mmCIF file of N, CA and C and ligand atoms in Angstrom:
data_model
loop_
_atom_site.group_PDB
_atom_site.id
_atom_site.type_symbol
_atom_site.label_atom_id
_atom_site.label_comp_id
_atom_site.label_asym_id
_atom_site.label_seq_id
_atom_site.Cartn_x
_atom_site.Cartn_y
_atom_site.Cartn_z
ATOM 1 N N MET A 1 -19.195 11.904 8.355
ATOM 2 C CA MET A 1 -19.569 11.388 6.797
ATOM 3 C C MET A 1 -19.520 9.571 6.684
ATOM 4 N N ARG A 2 -20.220 9.136 6.545
ATOM 5 C CA ARG A 2 -19.695 7.412 6.639
ATOM 6 C C ARG A 2 -19.925 7.141 5.117
ATOM 7 N N ALA A 3 -18.725 6.204 5.167
ATOM 8 C CA ALA A 3 -18.426 5.224 3.654
ATOM 9 C C ALA A 3 -19.948 4.914 3.187
ATOM 10 N N ALA A 4 -20.105 4.992 1.837
ATOM 11 C CA ALA A 4 -21.088 4.440 1.181
ATOM 12 C C ALA A 4 -20.662 2.843 0.837
ATOM 13 N N LYS A 5 -21.417 2.274 1.176
ATOM 14 C CA LYS A 5 -21.632 0.506 0.838
ATOM 15 C C LYS A 5 -21.681 -0.029 -0.466
ATOM 16 N N ILE A 6 -22.267 0.815 -1.113
ATOM 17 C CA ILE A 6 -22.807 0.812 -2.842
ATOM 18 C C ILE A 6 -21.756 1.424 -3.311
ATOM 19 N N CYS A 7 -21.312 0.835 -4.519
ATOM 20 C CA CYS A 7 -20.100 1.171 -5.577
ATOM 21 C C CYS A 7 -20.946 2.464 -6.202
ATOM 22 N N ALA A 8 -20.612 3.489 -6.388
ATOM 23 C CA ALA A 8 -21.020 4.411 -7.045
ATOM 24 C C ALA A 8 -20.856 4.689 -8.546
ATOM 25 N N GLU A 9 -20.030 3.930 -9.085
ATOM 26 C CA GLU A 9 -19.756 3.503 -10.185
ATOM 27 C C GLU A 9 -20.793 2.690 -11.189
ATOM 28 N N CYS A 10 -20.852 1.669 -10.206
ATOM 29 C CA CYS A 10 -21.811 0.599 -11.083
ATOM 30 C C CYS A 10 -22.801 -0.200 -10.158
ATOM 31 N N GLY A 11 -22.848 0.663 -8.810
ATOM 32 C CA GLY A 11 -23.720 -0.002 -8.046
ATOM 33 C C GLY A 11 -23.830 -1.161 -7.217
ATOM 34 N N GLY A 12 -22.367 -1.839 -7.251
ATOM 35 C CA GLY A 12 -22.034 -3.113 -7.088
ATOM 36 C C GLY A 12 -21.765 -2.915 -5.651
ATOM 37 N N THR A 13 -21.709 -3.924 -4.702
ATOM 38 C CA THR A 13 -21.409 -4.105 -3.304
ATOM 39 C C THR A 13 -19.933 -3.741 -3.008
ATOM 40 N N LEU A 14 -19.632 -2.928 -2.031
ATOM 41 C CA LEU A 14 -18.609 -2.588 -1.664
ATOM 42 C C LEU A 14 -18.220 -3.733 -0.495
ATOM 43 N N LYS A 15 -16.898 -3.767 -0.140
ATOM 44 C CA LYS A 15 -16.342 -4.665 0.941
ATOM 45 C C LYS A 15 -14.879 -4.332 1.334
ATOM 46 N N MET A 16 -14.922 -4.195 2.417
ATOM 47 C CA MET A 16 -14.082 -3.570 3.164
ATOM 48 C C MET A 16 -12.379 -4.378 3.144
ATOM 49 N N GLU A 17 -11.640 -4.030 2.370
ATOM 50 C CA GLU A 17 -10.076 -4.870 2.182
ATOM 51 C C GLU A 17 -9.035 -3.786 2.679
ATOM 52 N N ILE A 18 -7.937 -4.790 2.698
ATOM 53 C CA ILE A 18 -6.605 -3.925 2.782
ATOM 54 C C ILE A 18 -5.832 -4.291 1.928
ATOM 55 N N VAL A 19 -5.421 -2.989 1.230
ATOM 56 C CA VAL A 19 -4.920 -3.100 -0.344
ATOM 57 C C VAL A 19 -3.429 -2.015 0.061
ATOM 58 N N THR A 20 -3.073 -2.292 -1.103
ATOM 59 C CA THR A 20 -1.809 -1.282 -1.491
ATOM 60 C C THR A 20 -1.891 -0.700 -2.344
ATOM 61 N N HIS A 21 -2.075 1.004 -2.281
ATOM 62 C CA HIS A 21 -2.371 2.101 -2.834
ATOM 63 C C HIS A 21 -1.422 2.710 -3.285
ATOM 64 N N THR A 22 -1.087 3.319 -4.578
ATOM 65 C CA THR A 22 -0.523 3.656 -5.336
ATOM 66 C C THR A 22 -0.865 4.961 -5.570
ATOM 67 N N GLN A 23 0.050 6.111 -4.869
ATOM 68 C CA GLN A 23 -0.522 7.256 -4.996
ATOM 69 C C GLN A 23 0.426 8.456 -5.846
ATOM 70 N N PRO A 24 0.054 9.061 -6.467
ATOM 71 C CA PRO A 24 0.731 10.115 -7.523
ATOM 72 C C PRO A 24 1.178 11.292 -6.940
ATOM 73 N N TRP A 25 2.377 11.967 -6.570
ATOM 74 C CA TRP A 25 2.499 13.138 -5.898
ATOM 75 C C TRP A 25 3.909 13.694 -6.935
ATOM 76 N N GLY A 26 3.485 14.642 -7.102
ATOM 77 C CA GLY A 26 4.547 15.441 -7.876
ATOM 78 C C GLY A 26 4.641 14.830 -9.273
ATOM 79 N N THR A 27 5.877 14.384 -9.133
ATOM 80 C CA THR A 27 6.555 13.634 -10.482
ATOM 81 C C THR A 27 7.006 11.797 -10.096
ATOM 82 N N GLN A 28 6.686 11.729 -8.889
ATOM 83 C CA GLN A 28 6.650 10.240 -8.181
ATOM 84 C C GLN A 28 5.489 9.738 -7.806
ATOM 85 N N LEU A 29 5.575 8.304 -7.650
ATOM 86 C CA LEU A 29 4.356 7.254 -7.109
ATOM 87 C C LEU A 29 5.021 6.871 -5.626
ATOM 88 N N TYR A 30 4.080 7.116 -4.997
ATOM 89 C CA TYR A 30 4.391 6.341 -3.666
ATOM 90 C C TYR A 30 3.671 5.281 -3.181
ATOM 91 N N ARG A 31 4.184 4.593 -2.581
ATOM 92 C CA ARG A 31 3.243 3.104 -2.211
ATOM 93 C C ARG A 31 2.893 3.056 -1.007
ATOM 94 N N PHE A 32 1.658 3.088 -0.532
ATOM 95 C CA PHE A 32 1.495 2.933 0.551
ATOM 96 C C PHE A 32 0.456 1.599 1.049
ATOM 97 N N GLU A 33 1.201 0.928 1.992
ATOM 98 C CA GLU A 33 0.740 -0.415 2.321
ATOM 99 C C GLU A 33 -0.488 -0.454 3.235
ATOM 100 N N ASN A 34 -1.200 -1.492 3.557
ATOM 101 C CA ASN A 34 -2.036 -1.589 4.825
ATOM 102 C C ASN A 34 -3.191 -0.633 4.824
ATOM 103 N N VAL A 35 -3.503 0.111 3.674
ATOM 104 C CA VAL A 35 -4.659 0.935 3.255
ATOM 105 C C VAL A 35 -5.940 0.431 3.430
ATOM 106 N N PRO A 36 -6.677 0.534 4.258
ATOM 107 C CA PRO A 36 -7.978 0.148 4.491
ATOM 108 C C PRO A 36 -8.628 0.791 3.282
ATOM 109 N N ALA A 37 -9.556 0.028 2.486
ATOM 110 C CA ALA A 37 -9.954 0.804 1.376
ATOM 111 C C ALA A 37 -11.950 -0.131 0.952
ATOM 112 N N LEU A 38 -12.528 0.327 0.344
ATOM 113 C CA LEU A 38 -13.809 -0.501 0.140
ATOM 114 C C LEU A 38 -13.589 -0.496 -1.332
ATOM 115 N N VAL A 39 -13.513 -1.962 -1.498
ATOM 116 C CA VAL A 39 -13.537 -2.371 -2.868
ATOM 117 C C VAL A 39 -14.557 -3.132 -3.631
ATOM 118 N N CYS A 40 -15.178 -2.834 -4.949
ATOM 119 C CA CYS A 40 -16.318 -3.012 -5.323
ATOM 120 C C CYS A 40 -16.374 -4.404 -5.922
ATOM 121 N N ALA A 41 -17.226 -5.429 -5.715
ATOM 122 C CA ALA A 41 -17.009 -6.764 -5.789
ATOM 123 C C ALA A 41 -17.342 -6.693 -7.225
ATOM 124 N N GLN A 42 -18.376 -6.033 -7.671
ATOM 125 C CA GLN A 42 -18.780 -5.945 -9.023
ATOM 126 C C GLN A 42 -17.614 -5.246 -10.296
ATOM 127 N N CYS A 43 -16.905 -4.548 -10.146
ATOM 128 C CA CYS A 43 -15.925 -3.773 -10.767
ATOM 129 C C CYS A 43 -14.517 -3.720 -10.919
ATOM 130 N N GLY A 44 -14.222 -3.665 -9.370
ATOM 131 C CA GLY A 44 -13.189 -3.695 -8.676
ATOM 132 C C GLY A 44 -12.741 -2.348 -8.399
ATOM 133 N N HIS A 45 -13.525 -1.235 -8.677
ATOM 134 C CA HIS A 45 -13.265 0.288 -8.211
ATOM 135 C C HIS A 45 -12.561 -0.124 -6.938
ATOM 136 N N VAL A 46 -11.689 0.793 -6.521
ATOM 137 C CA VAL A 46 -11.288 0.743 -5.021
ATOM 138 C C VAL A 46 -11.645 2.430 -4.509
ATOM 139 N N TRP A 47 -12.312 2.390 -3.209
ATOM 140 C CA TRP A 47 -13.006 3.428 -2.678
ATOM 141 C C TRP A 47 -12.108 3.739 -1.635
ATOM 142 N N LEU A 48 -11.181 4.842 -1.375
ATOM 143 C CA LEU A 48 -10.813 5.517 -0.539
ATOM 144 C C LEU A 48 -11.606 6.283 0.466
ATOM 145 N N SER A 49 -11.594 6.241 1.816
ATOM 146 C CA SER A 49 -12.671 6.926 3.000
ATOM 147 C C SER A 49 -11.846 8.299 2.541
ATOM 148 N N ALA A 50 -12.657 9.481 2.691
ATOM 149 C CA ALA A 50 -11.800 10.507 3.327
ATOM 150 C C ALA A 50 -10.768 10.998 3.947
ATOM 151 N N GLU A 51 -11.054 9.987 5.441
ATOM 152 C CA GLU A 51 -10.101 9.734 6.125
ATOM 153 C C GLU A 51 -8.806 9.560 5.998
ATOM 154 N N VAL A 52 -8.659 8.504 5.036
ATOM 155 C CA VAL A 52 -7.883 7.913 4.552
ATOM 156 C C VAL A 52 -6.919 8.397 3.440
ATOM 157 N N SER A 53 -7.805 9.210 2.668
ATOM 158 C CA SER A 53 -7.338 9.938 1.489
ATOM 159 C C SER A 53 -6.635 11.206 2.140
ATOM 160 N N GLN A 54 -7.159 11.843 3.406
ATOM 161 C CA GLN A 54 -6.538 12.625 4.162
ATOM 162 C C GLN A 54 -5.214 12.110 4.908
ATOM 163 N N MET A 55 -5.334 10.975 5.112
ATOM 164 C CA MET A 55 -3.957 10.405 6.021
ATOM 165 C C MET A 55 -3.063 10.535 4.675
ATOM 166 N N ILE A 56 -3.231 10.201 3.861
ATOM 167 C CA ILE A 56 -2.164 9.916 2.824
ATOM 168 C C ILE A 56 -2.157 10.960 2.329
ATOM 169 N N ASP A 57 -2.682 11.882 2.226
ATOM 170 C CA ASP A 57 -2.238 13.725 1.701
ATOM 171 C C ASP A 57 -1.204 14.411 2.851
ATOM 172 N N ASP A 58 -1.491 14.015 4.482
ATOM 173 C CA ASP A 58 -0.652 14.667 5.100
ATOM 174 C C ASP A 58 0.654 13.777 5.246
ATOM 175 N N ILE A 59 0.574 12.637 5.313
ATOM 176 C CA ILE A 59 1.755 11.994 4.953
ATOM 177 C C ILE A 59 2.710 12.428 3.989
ATOM 178 N N LEU A 60 2.161 12.644 2.702
ATOM 179 C CA LEU A 60 3.006 13.172 1.472
ATOM 180 C C LEU A 60 3.455 14.303 2.053
ATOM 181 N N GLN A 61 2.564 15.178 2.326
ATOM 182 C CA GLN A 61 2.931 16.902 2.493
ATOM 183 C C GLN A 61 3.931 16.705 3.451
ATOM 184 N N LYS A 62 3.961 16.042 4.445
ATOM 185 C CA LYS A 62 5.349 16.084 5.623
ATOM 186 C C LYS A 62 6.198 15.496 5.184
ATOM 187 N N GLN A 63 6.033 14.643 4.642
ATOM 188 C CA GLN A 63 7.266 13.829 3.846
ATOM 189 C C GLN A 63 7.973 13.094 4.817
ATOM 190 N N PRO A 64 7.049 12.347 5.690
ATOM 191 C CA PRO A 64 8.495 11.511 6.857
ATOM 192 C C PRO A 64 9.229 10.552 6.121
ATOM 193 N N LYS A 65 9.810 9.674 7.052
ATOM 194 C CA LYS A 65 10.170 8.292 6.455
ATOM 195 C C LYS A 65 9.564 7.532 6.103
ATOM 196 N N PRO A 66 9.408 7.081 4.820
ATOM 197 C CA PRO A 66 8.861 5.983 4.996
ATOM 198 C C PRO A 66 9.354 4.802 5.673
ATOM 199 N N LYS A 67 8.188 3.753 5.930
ATOM 200 C CA LYS A 67 8.642 2.465 6.481
ATOM 201 C C LYS A 67 9.670 1.925 6.186
ATOM 202 N N LYS A 68 9.949 1.895 4.543
ATOM 203 C CA LYS A 68 10.880 1.376 4.087
ATOM 204 C C LYS A 68 11.234 2.044 2.807
ATOM 205 N N TYR A 69 12.417 1.188 2.267
ATOM 206 C CA TYR A 69 12.347 1.764 0.472
ATOM 207 C C TYR A 69 12.726 0.215 -0.025
ATOM 208 N N GLU A 70 12.533 0.078 -1.141
ATOM 209 C CA GLU A 70 12.419 -1.008 -1.856
ATOM 210 C C GLU A 70 13.393 -0.504 -2.611
ATOM 211 N N ARG A 71 15.188 -0.787 -2.381
ATOM 212 C CA ARG A 71 16.123 -0.864 -3.006
ATOM 213 C C ARG A 71 16.305 -1.920 -4.148
ATOM 214 N N VAL A 72 16.723 -1.121 -4.950
ATOM 215 C CA VAL A 72 17.316 -2.035 -6.575
ATOM 216 C C VAL A 72 18.933 -2.221 -6.127
ATOM 217 N N PRO A 73 19.261 -3.544 -5.857
ATOM 218 C CA PRO A 73 20.748 -3.436 -5.580
ATOM 219 C C PRO A 73 21.479 -3.286 -7.013
ATOM 220 N N VAL A 74 22.090 -2.100 -6.492
ATOM 221 C CA VAL A 74 23.169 -1.765 -8.054
ATOM 222 C C VAL A 74 24.687 -2.040 -7.612
ATOM 223 N N PHE A 75 24.844 -2.408 -8.944
ATOM 224 C CA PHE A 75 26.551 -3.088 -8.892
ATOM 225 C C PHE A 75 27.200 -2.094 -9.775
ATOM 226 N N SER A 76 28.330 -1.874 -9.528
ATOM 227 C CA SER A 76 28.991 -0.999 -10.151
ATOM 228 C C SER A 76 30.610 -1.869 -10.506
ATOM 229 N N LEU A 77 30.666 -2.197 -12.081
ATOM 230 C CA LEU A 77 31.655 -2.604 -12.553
ATOM 231 C C LEU A 77 32.839 -1.868 -12.516
ATOM 232 N N PRO A 78 34.187 -2.406 -12.301
ATOM 233 C CA PRO A 78 35.292 -1.112 -12.250
ATOM 234 C C PRO A 78 35.594 -0.766 -13.334
ATOM 235 N N GLU A 79 36.107 0.167 -13.181
ATOM 236 C CA GLU A 79 36.637 1.289 -14.552
ATOM 237 C C GLU A 79 37.514 0.090 -15.391
ATOM 238 N N PRO A 80 36.969 0.257 -16.622
ATOM 239 C CA PRO A 80 37.818 -0.464 -17.558
ATOM 240 C C PRO A 80 39.437 -0.275 -17.672
ATOM 241 N N MET A 81 40.400 -0.994 -17.534
ATOM 242 C CA MET A 81 41.377 -0.855 -17.300
ATOM 243 C C MET A 81 42.094 0.036 -18.481
ATOM 244 N N LYS A 82 42.888 1.030 -18.391
ATOM 245 C CA LYS A 82 43.400 1.908 -19.299
ATOM 246 C C LYS A 82 44.667 0.946 -20.001
ATOM 247 N N ALA A 83 44.721 1.223 -21.375
ATOM 248 C CA ALA A 83 45.387 0.320 -21.725
ATOM 249 C C ALA A 83 46.937 1.147 -21.780
HETATM 250 ZN ZN1 ZN B 101 -18.339 -0.988 -9.373
#
């Protein structure tokens, strides 16, 4: 199946772009970078091809190691001195 080049939402023109896609899975959100997607020039709707959606599903089901974690630095203050 070939990806349509016309937006099914508004009939606008779709352009192939590389996007960052956030996929909810269970209770968490996972971020995928370098995702090829068709983006509507008119309404901005992002269309993932069946292949790309499948790839994302596969990755989430197998839960391999992500390329990186975006860690938030965590600091721990010393326990307050006991008087
Ligand atoms: Zn559109």
